[in-house]
Amino acid sequence: MKTTCVTITLIAALSLVACGGEDRLTERELADRLKPQVERIAGEFGAVFRALGRADESDRVPADVRARLREAAAIERRVAEDFEDIAPPEDTEDDVEALAAAASRHADRLEQLSTDRRLTVARMADAIERGEIMAPLQRLAEDGLVRLPGHQP
């Protein structure tokens, strides 16, 4: 009986080592998880710009739009947390981790900006469109795992 338990434990341990010890997503499963989340973030920031309406770059962002920016940043943070829980294929792991970290920092920056009553349209647009989140998104897009916001398939 003791030998059987040891054998079963050994087989289980070896199968974990052979399989990497975790359930990694396939590239297809990863794409299916990432694409809707990236589209959600893009949609939220699109809503911020729609709420802004027509404005000059030098105009200050109204309080209601800054509140909408804060909401969009909070959603981006939740999505970043979801990205942290993904077990991607090994060859994409660094990019997914970079995306999660960049999205979290991007959300921090946007939340901070949303409290600035002197925030201009130009500063807000730059922060949304040129954040550090773009580099990992670009790499994942090159691998066909996401579609960059504003780009057609």
mmCIF file with all atom_site columns, C-alpha atoms in Angstrom:
data_model
loop_
_atom_site.group_PDB
_atom_site.id
_atom_site.type_symbol
_atom_site.label_atom_id
_atom_site.label_alt_id
_atom_site.label_comp_id
_atom_site.label_asym_id
_atom_site.label_entity_id
_atom_site.label_seq_id
_atom_site.pdbx_PDB_ins_code
_atom_site.Cartn_x
_atom_site.Cartn_y
_atom_site.Cartn_z
_atom_site.occupancy
_atom_site.B_iso_or_equiv
_atom_site.pdbx_formal_charge
_atom_site.auth_seq_id
_atom_site.auth_comp_id
_atom_site.auth_asym_id
_atom_site.auth_atom_id
_atom_site.pdbx_PDB_model_num
ATOM 1   C CA . MET A 1 1   ? 0.000   0.000  0.000   1.00 0.00 ? 1   MET A CA 1
ATOM 2   C CA . LYS A 1 2   ? 2.798   2.416  0.928   1.00 0.00 ? 2   LYS A CA 1
ATOM 3   C CA . THR A 1 3   ? 4.584   1.603  -2.337  1.00 0.00 ? 3   THR A CA 1
ATOM 4   C CA . THR A 1 4   ? 1.388   2.301  -4.313  1.00 0.00 ? 4   THR A CA 1
ATOM 5   C CA . CYS A 1 5   ? 1.001   5.756  -2.703  1.00 0.00 ? 5   CYS A CA 1
ATOM 6   C CA . VAL A 1 6   ? 4.640   6.599  -3.404  1.00 0.00 ? 6   VAL A CA 1
ATOM 7   C CA . THR A 1 7   ? 4.268   5.429  -7.012  1.00 0.00 ? 7   THR A CA 1
ATOM 8   C CA . ILE A 1 8   ? 1.105   7.483  -7.554  1.00 0.00 ? 8   ILE A CA 1
ATOM 9   C CA . THR A 1 9   ? 2.761   10.565 -6.030  1.00 0.00 ? 9   THR A CA 1
ATOM 10  C CA . LEU A 1 10  ? 5.830   10.091 -8.234  1.00 0.00 ? 10  LEU A CA 1
ATOM 11  C CA . ILE A 1 11  ? 3.713   9.691  -11.380 1.00 0.00 ? 11  ILE A CA 1
ATOM 12  C CA . ALA A 1 12  ? 1.720   12.818 -10.507 1.00 0.00 ? 12  ALA A CA 1
ATOM 13  C CA . ALA A 1 13  ? 4.895   14.802 -9.899  1.00 0.00 ? 13  ALA A CA 1
ATOM 14  C CA . LEU A 1 14  ? 6.450   13.645 -13.165 1.00 0.00 ? 14  LEU A CA 1
ATOM 15  C CA . SER A 1 15  ? 3.326   14.479 -15.144 1.00 0.00 ? 15  SER A CA 1
ATOM 16  C CA . LEU A 1 16  ? 3.339   17.986 -13.659 1.00 0.00 ? 16  LEU A CA 1
ATOM 17  C CA . VAL A 1 17  ? 6.964   18.467 -14.680 1.00 0.00 ? 17  VAL A CA 1
ATOM 18  C CA . ALA A 1 18  ? 6.310   17.081 -18.162 1.00 0.00 ? 18  ALA A CA 1
ATOM 19  C CA . CYS A 1 19  ? 3.317   19.362 -18.664 1.00 0.00 ? 19  CYS A CA 1
ATOM 20  C CA . GLY A 1 20  ? 4.965   22.450 -17.237 1.00 0.00 ? 20  GLY A CA 1
ATOM 21  C CA . GLY A 1 21  ? 2.910   22.251 -14.054 1.00 0.00 ? 21  GLY A CA 1
ATOM 22  C CA . GLU A 1 22  ? 0.216   24.604 -15.263 1.00 0.00 ? 22  GLU A CA 1
ATOM 23  C CA . ASP A 1 23  ? -2.585  24.839 -17.767 1.00 0.00 ? 23  ASP A CA 1
ATOM 24  C CA . ARG A 1 24  ? -1.308  27.249 -20.369 1.00 0.00 ? 24  ARG A CA 1
ATOM 25  C CA . LEU A 1 25  ? -3.629  28.658 -22.979 1.00 0.00 ? 25  LEU A CA 1
ATOM 26  C CA . THR A 1 26  ? -3.095  27.932 -26.631 1.00 0.00 ? 26  THR A CA 1
ATOM 27  C CA . GLU A 1 27  ? -2.426  30.921 -28.884 1.00 0.00 ? 27  GLU A CA 1
ATOM 28  C CA . ARG A 1 28  ? -6.020  30.699 -30.123 1.00 0.00 ? 28  ARG A CA 1
ATOM 29  C CA . GLU A 1 29  ? -7.390  30.685 -26.570 1.00 0.00 ? 29  GLU A CA 1
ATOM 30  C CA . LEU A 1 30  ? -5.108  33.583 -25.679 1.00 0.00 ? 30  LEU A CA 1
ATOM 31  C CA . ALA A 1 31  ? -6.327  35.590 -28.662 1.00 0.00 ? 31  ALA A CA 1
ATOM 32  C CA . ASP A 1 32  ? -9.924  34.808 -27.693 1.00 0.00 ? 32  ASP A CA 1
ATOM 33  C CA . ARG A 1 33  ? -9.243  36.189 -24.200 1.00 0.00 ? 33  ARG A CA 1
ATOM 34  C CA . LEU A 1 34  ? -7.181  39.235 -25.190 1.00 0.00 ? 34  LEU A CA 1
ATOM 35  C CA . LYS A 1 35  ? -9.093  40.585 -28.188 1.00 0.00 ? 35  LYS A CA 1
ATOM 36  C CA . PRO A 1 36  ? -12.376 41.402 -26.427 1.00 0.00 ? 36  PRO A CA 1
ATOM 37  C CA . GLN A 1 37  ? -10.542 42.962 -23.488 1.00 0.00 ? 37  GLN A CA 1
ATOM 38  C CA . VAL A 1 38  ? -8.390  45.180 -25.730 1.00 0.00 ? 38  VAL A CA 1
ATOM 39  C CA . GLU A 1 39  ? -11.530 46.147 -27.666 1.00 0.00 ? 39  GLU A CA 1
ATOM 40  C CA . ARG A 1 40  ? -13.259 46.958 -24.371 1.00 0.00 ? 40  ARG A CA 1
ATOM 41  C CA . ILE A 1 41  ? -10.446 49.279 -23.306 1.00 0.00 ? 41  ILE A CA 1
ATOM 42  C CA . ALA A 1 42  ? -10.426 50.958 -26.731 1.00 0.00 ? 42  ALA A CA 1
ATOM 43  C CA . GLY A 1 43  ? -14.203 51.364 -26.551 1.00 0.00 ? 43  GLY A CA 1
ATOM 44  C CA . GLU A 1 44  ? -13.995 52.977 -23.133 1.00 0.00 ? 44  GLU A CA 1
ATOM 45  C CA . PHE A 1 45  ? -11.447 55.528 -24.285 1.00 0.00 ? 45  PHE A CA 1
ATOM 46  C CA . GLY A 1 46  ? -13.474 56.112 -27.443 1.00 0.00 ? 46  GLY A CA 1
ATOM 47  C CA . ALA A 1 47  ? -16.385 56.981 -25.163 1.00 0.00 ? 47  ALA A CA 1
ATOM 48  C CA . VAL A 1 48  ? -14.177 59.512 -23.367 1.00 0.00 ? 48  VAL A CA 1
ATOM 49  C CA . PHE A 1 49  ? -13.450 61.257 -26.676 1.00 0.00 ? 49  PHE A CA 1
ATOM 50  C CA . ARG A 1 50  ? -17.118 61.133 -27.697 1.00 0.00 ? 50  ARG A CA 1
ATOM 51  C CA . ALA A 1 51  ? -18.074 62.715 -24.357 1.00 0.00 ? 51  ALA A CA 1
ATOM 52  C CA . LEU A 1 52  ? -15.547 65.444 -25.061 1.00 0.00 ? 52  LEU A CA 1
ATOM 53  C CA . GLY A 1 53  ? -17.135 66.304 -28.382 1.00 0.00 ? 53  GLY A CA 1
ATOM 54  C CA . ARG A 1 54  ? -15.550 69.027 -30.457 1.00 0.00 ? 54  ARG A CA 1
ATOM 55  C CA . ALA A 1 55  ? -12.778 70.781 -28.632 1.00 0.00 ? 55  ALA A CA 1
ATOM 56  C CA . ASP A 1 56  ? -9.488  72.464 -29.395 1.00 0.00 ? 56  ASP A CA 1
ATOM 57  C CA . GLU A 1 57  ? -6.315  70.842 -28.154 1.00 0.00 ? 57  GLU A CA 1
ATOM 58  C CA . SER A 1 58  ? -5.689  73.786 -25.849 1.00 0.00 ? 58  SER A CA 1
ATOM 59  C CA . ASP A 1 59  ? -9.145  73.554 -24.226 1.00 0.00 ? 59  ASP A CA 1
ATOM 60  C CA . ARG A 1 60  ? -9.415  72.271 -20.701 1.00 0.00 ? 60  ARG A CA 1
ATOM 61  C CA . VAL A 1 61  ? -11.165 68.939 -20.247 1.00 0.00 ? 61  VAL A CA 1
ATOM 62  C CA . PRO A 1 62  ? -14.525 69.446 -18.504 1.00 0.00 ? 62  PRO A CA 1
ATOM 63  C CA . ALA A 1 63  ? -15.171 67.762 -15.146 1.00 0.00 ? 63  ALA A CA 1
ATOM 64  C CA . ASP A 1 64  ? -17.729 65.313 -16.567 1.00 0.00 ? 64  ASP A CA 1
ATOM 65  C CA . VAL A 1 65  ? -15.218 64.093 -19.178 1.00 0.00 ? 65  VAL A CA 1
ATOM 66  C CA . ARG A 1 66  ? -12.482 63.800 -16.549 1.00 0.00 ? 66  ARG A CA 1
ATOM 67  C CA . ALA A 1 67  ? -14.927 61.660 -14.519 1.00 0.00 ? 67  ALA A CA 1
ATOM 68  C CA . ARG A 1 68  ? -15.505 59.515 -17.620 1.00 0.00 ? 68  ARG A CA 1
ATOM 69  C CA . LEU A 1 69  ? -11.712 59.223 -18.033 1.00 0.00 ? 69  LEU A CA 1
ATOM 70  C CA . ARG A 1 70  ? -11.455 58.036 -14.415 1.00 0.00 ? 70  ARG A CA 1
ATOM 71  C CA . GLU A 1 71  ? -14.125 55.379 -15.099 1.00 0.00 ? 71  GLU A CA 1
ATOM 72  C CA . ALA A 1 72  ? -12.314 54.214 -18.231 1.00 0.00 ? 72  ALA A CA 1
ATOM 73  C CA . ALA A 1 73  ? -9.043  53.985 -16.294 1.00 0.00 ? 73  ALA A CA 1
ATOM 74  C CA . ALA A 1 74  ? -10.738 51.890 -13.605 1.00 0.00 ? 74  ALA A CA 1
ATOM 75  C CA . ILE A 1 75  ? -11.972 49.479 -16.278 1.00 0.00 ? 75  ILE A CA 1
ATOM 76  C CA . GLU A 1 76  ? -8.479  49.348 -17.759 1.00 0.00 ? 76  GLU A CA 1
ATOM 77  C CA . ARG A 1 77  ? -7.128  48.452 -14.311 1.00 0.00 ? 77  ARG A CA 1
ATOM 78  C CA . ARG A 1 78  ? -9.622  45.576 -13.964 1.00 0.00 ? 78  ARG A CA 1
ATOM 79  C CA . VAL A 1 79  ? -8.664  44.324 -17.417 1.00 0.00 ? 79  VAL A CA 1
ATOM 80  C CA . ALA A 1 80  ? -4.971  44.535 -16.449 1.00 0.00 ? 80  ALA A CA 1
ATOM 81  C CA . GLU A 1 81  ? -5.731  42.389 -13.406 1.00 0.00 ? 81  GLU A CA 1
ATOM 82  C CA . ASP A 1 82  ? -7.458  39.872 -15.698 1.00 0.00 ? 82  ASP A CA 1
ATOM 83  C CA . PHE A 1 83  ? -4.348  39.823 -17.904 1.00 0.00 ? 83  PHE A CA 1
ATOM 84  C CA . GLU A 1 84  ? -2.246  38.972 -14.844 1.00 0.00 ? 84  GLU A CA 1
ATOM 85  C CA . ASP A 1 85  ? -4.333  35.828 -14.285 1.00 0.00 ? 85  ASP A CA 1
ATOM 86  C CA . ILE A 1 86  ? -3.791  34.488 -17.810 1.00 0.00 ? 86  ILE A CA 1
ATOM 87  C CA . ALA A 1 87  ? -1.380  31.588 -18.336 1.00 0.00 ? 87  ALA A CA 1
ATOM 88  C CA . PRO A 1 88  ? -0.322  32.277 -21.938 1.00 0.00 ? 88  PRO A CA 1
ATOM 89  C CA . PRO A 1 89  ? 1.857   30.104 -24.144 1.00 0.00 ? 89  PRO A CA 1
ATOM 90  C CA . GLU A 1 90  ? 5.480   30.401 -23.027 1.00 0.00 ? 90  GLU A CA 1
ATOM 91  C CA . ASP A 1 91  ? 6.569   32.305 -26.141 1.00 0.00 ? 91  ASP A CA 1
ATOM 92  C CA . THR A 1 92  ? 4.045   35.092 -25.420 1.00 0.00 ? 92  THR A CA 1
ATOM 93  C CA . GLU A 1 93  ? 4.379   35.180 -21.651 1.00 0.00 ? 93  GLU A CA 1
ATOM 94  C CA . ASP A 1 94  ? 6.740   38.174 -21.535 1.00 0.00 ? 94  ASP A CA 1
ATOM 95  C CA . ASP A 1 95  ? 4.493   40.242 -23.803 1.00 0.00 ? 95  ASP A CA 1
ATOM 96  C CA . VAL A 1 96  ? 1.332   39.406 -21.840 1.00 0.00 ? 96  VAL A CA 1
ATOM 97  C CA . GLU A 1 97  ? 3.083   40.252 -18.562 1.00 0.00 ? 97  GLU A CA 1
ATOM 98  C CA . ALA A 1 98  ? 4.355   43.503 -20.115 1.00 0.00 ? 98  ALA A CA 1
ATOM 99  C CA . LEU A 1 99  ? 0.832   44.311 -21.306 1.00 0.00 ? 99  LEU A CA 1
ATOM 100 C CA . ALA A 1 100 ? -0.636  43.717 -17.839 1.00 0.00 ? 100 ALA A CA 1
ATOM 101 C CA . ALA A 1 101 ? 2.012   45.879 -16.167 1.00 0.00 ? 101 ALA A CA 1
ATOM 102 C CA . ALA A 1 102 ? 1.760   48.640 -18.773 1.00 0.00 ? 102 ALA A CA 1
ATOM 103 C CA . ALA A 1 103 ? -2.049  48.689 -18.597 1.00 0.00 ? 103 ALA A CA 1
ATOM 104 C CA . SER A 1 104 ? -1.885  49.018 -14.825 1.00 0.00 ? 104 SER A CA 1
ATOM 105 C CA . ARG A 1 105 ? 0.619   51.896 -14.999 1.00 0.00 ? 105 ARG A CA 1
ATOM 106 C CA . HIS A 1 106 ? -1.409  53.493 -17.815 1.00 0.00 ? 106 HIS A CA 1
ATOM 107 C CA . ALA A 1 107 ? -4.529  53.345 -15.647 1.00 0.00 ? 107 ALA A CA 1
ATOM 108 C CA . ASP A 1 108 ? -2.604  54.928 -12.754 1.00 0.00 ? 108 ASP A CA 1
ATOM 109 C CA . ARG A 1 109 ? -1.437  57.772 -14.989 1.00 0.00 ? 109 ARG A CA 1
ATOM 110 C CA . LEU A 1 110 ? -4.910  58.403 -16.397 1.00 0.00 ? 110 LEU A CA 1
ATOM 111 C CA . GLU A 1 111 ? -6.512  58.372 -12.966 1.00 0.00 ? 111 GLU A CA 1
ATOM 112 C CA . GLN A 1 112 ? -3.935  60.904 -11.824 1.00 0.00 ? 112 GLN A CA 1
ATOM 113 C CA . LEU A 1 113 ? -4.606  63.116 -14.857 1.00 0.00 ? 113 LEU A CA 1
ATOM 114 C CA . SER A 1 114 ? -8.358  62.898 -14.318 1.00 0.00 ? 114 SER A CA 1
ATOM 115 C CA . THR A 1 115 ? -7.969  64.869 -11.077 1.00 0.00 ? 115 THR A CA 1
ATOM 116 C CA . ASP A 1 116 ? -6.152  67.755 -12.780 1.00 0.00 ? 116 ASP A CA 1
ATOM 117 C CA . ARG A 1 117 ? -8.594  70.608 -13.345 1.00 0.00 ? 117 ARG A CA 1
ATOM 118 C CA . ARG A 1 118 ? -6.081  72.165 -15.750 1.00 0.00 ? 118 ARG A CA 1
ATOM 119 C CA . LEU A 1 119 ? -5.890  69.034 -17.939 1.00 0.00 ? 119 LEU A CA 1
ATOM 120 C CA . THR A 1 120 ? -5.950  70.005 -21.604 1.00 0.00 ? 120 THR A CA 1
ATOM 121 C CA . VAL A 1 121 ? -7.397  68.001 -24.445 1.00 0.00 ? 121 VAL A CA 1
ATOM 122 C CA . ALA A 1 122 ? -3.899  67.611 -25.934 1.00 0.00 ? 122 ALA A CA 1
ATOM 123 C CA . ARG A 1 123 ? -2.415  66.209 -22.713 1.00 0.00 ? 123 ARG A CA 1
ATOM 124 C CA . MET A 1 124 ? -5.312  63.821 -22.250 1.00 0.00 ? 124 MET A CA 1
ATOM 125 C CA . ALA A 1 125 ? -5.147  62.609 -25.854 1.00 0.00 ? 125 ALA A CA 1
ATOM 126 C CA . ASP A 1 126 ? -1.384  62.082 -25.637 1.00 0.00 ? 126 ASP A CA 1
ATOM 127 C CA . ALA A 1 127 ? -1.747  60.130 -22.394 1.00 0.00 ? 127 ALA A CA 1
ATOM 128 C CA . ILE A 1 128 ? -4.435  57.877 -23.854 1.00 0.00 ? 128 ILE A CA 1
ATOM 129 C CA . GLU A 1 129 ? -2.972  57.333 -27.309 1.00 0.00 ? 129 GLU A CA 1
ATOM 130 C CA . ARG A 1 130 ? 0.752   57.294 -26.623 1.00 0.00 ? 130 ARG A CA 1
ATOM 131 C CA . GLY A 1 131 ? 0.972   55.407 -23.368 1.00 0.00 ? 131 GLY A CA 1
ATOM 132 C CA . GLU A 1 132 ? 3.537   52.696 -22.749 1.00 0.00 ? 132 GLU A CA 1
ATOM 133 C CA . ILE A 1 133 ? 0.774   50.152 -23.276 1.00 0.00 ? 133 ILE A CA 1
ATOM 134 C CA . MET A 1 134 ? 1.261   50.530 -27.032 1.00 0.00 ? 134 MET A CA 1
ATOM 135 C CA . ALA A 1 135 ? 4.605   48.645 -27.235 1.00 0.00 ? 135 ALA A CA 1
ATOM 136 C CA . PRO A 1 136 ? 3.349   45.303 -25.837 1.00 0.00 ? 136 PRO A CA 1
ATOM 137 C CA . LEU A 1 137 ? 0.102   45.714 -27.780 1.00 0.00 ? 137 LEU A CA 1
ATOM 138 C CA . GLN A 1 138 ? 2.111   46.181 -30.965 1.00 0.00 ? 138 GLN A CA 1
ATOM 139 C CA . ARG A 1 139 ? 4.132   43.000 -30.332 1.00 0.00 ? 139 ARG A CA 1
ATOM 140 C CA . LEU A 1 140 ? 0.981   40.984 -29.604 1.00 0.00 ? 140 LEU A CA 1
ATOM 141 C CA . ALA A 1 141 ? -0.671  42.427 -32.719 1.00 0.00 ? 141 ALA A CA 1
ATOM 142 C CA . GLU A 1 142 ? 2.323   41.369 -34.811 1.00 0.00 ? 142 GLU A CA 1
ATOM 143 C CA . ASP A 1 143 ? 1.736   37.830 -33.509 1.00 0.00 ? 143 ASP A CA 1
ATOM 144 C CA . GLY A 1 144 ? -1.940  38.098 -34.521 1.00 0.00 ? 144 GLY A CA 1
ATOM 145 C CA . LEU A 1 145 ? -3.158  37.853 -30.929 1.00 0.00 ? 145 LEU A CA 1
ATOM 146 C CA . VAL A 1 146 ? -4.826  41.283 -30.714 1.00 0.00 ? 146 VAL A CA 1
ATOM 147 C CA . ARG A 1 147 ? -5.939  43.986 -33.068 1.00 0.00 ? 147 ARG A CA 1
ATOM 148 C CA . LEU A 1 148 ? -4.615  47.452 -32.411 1.00 0.00 ? 148 LEU A CA 1
ATOM 149 C CA . PRO A 1 149 ? -7.321  49.992 -31.648 1.00 0.00 ? 149 PRO A CA 1
ATOM 150 C CA . GLY A 1 150 ? -8.345  51.828 -34.793 1.00 0.00 ? 150 GLY A CA 1
ATOM 151 C CA . HIS A 1 151 ? -6.848  49.210 -37.144 1.00 0.00 ? 151 HIS A CA 1
ATOM 152 C CA . GLN A 1 152 ? -8.919  46.958 -39.363 1.00 0.00 ? 152 GLN A CA 1
ATOM 153 C CA . PRO A 1 153 ? -8.165  43.211 -39.491 1.00 0.00 ? 153 PRO A CA 1
#
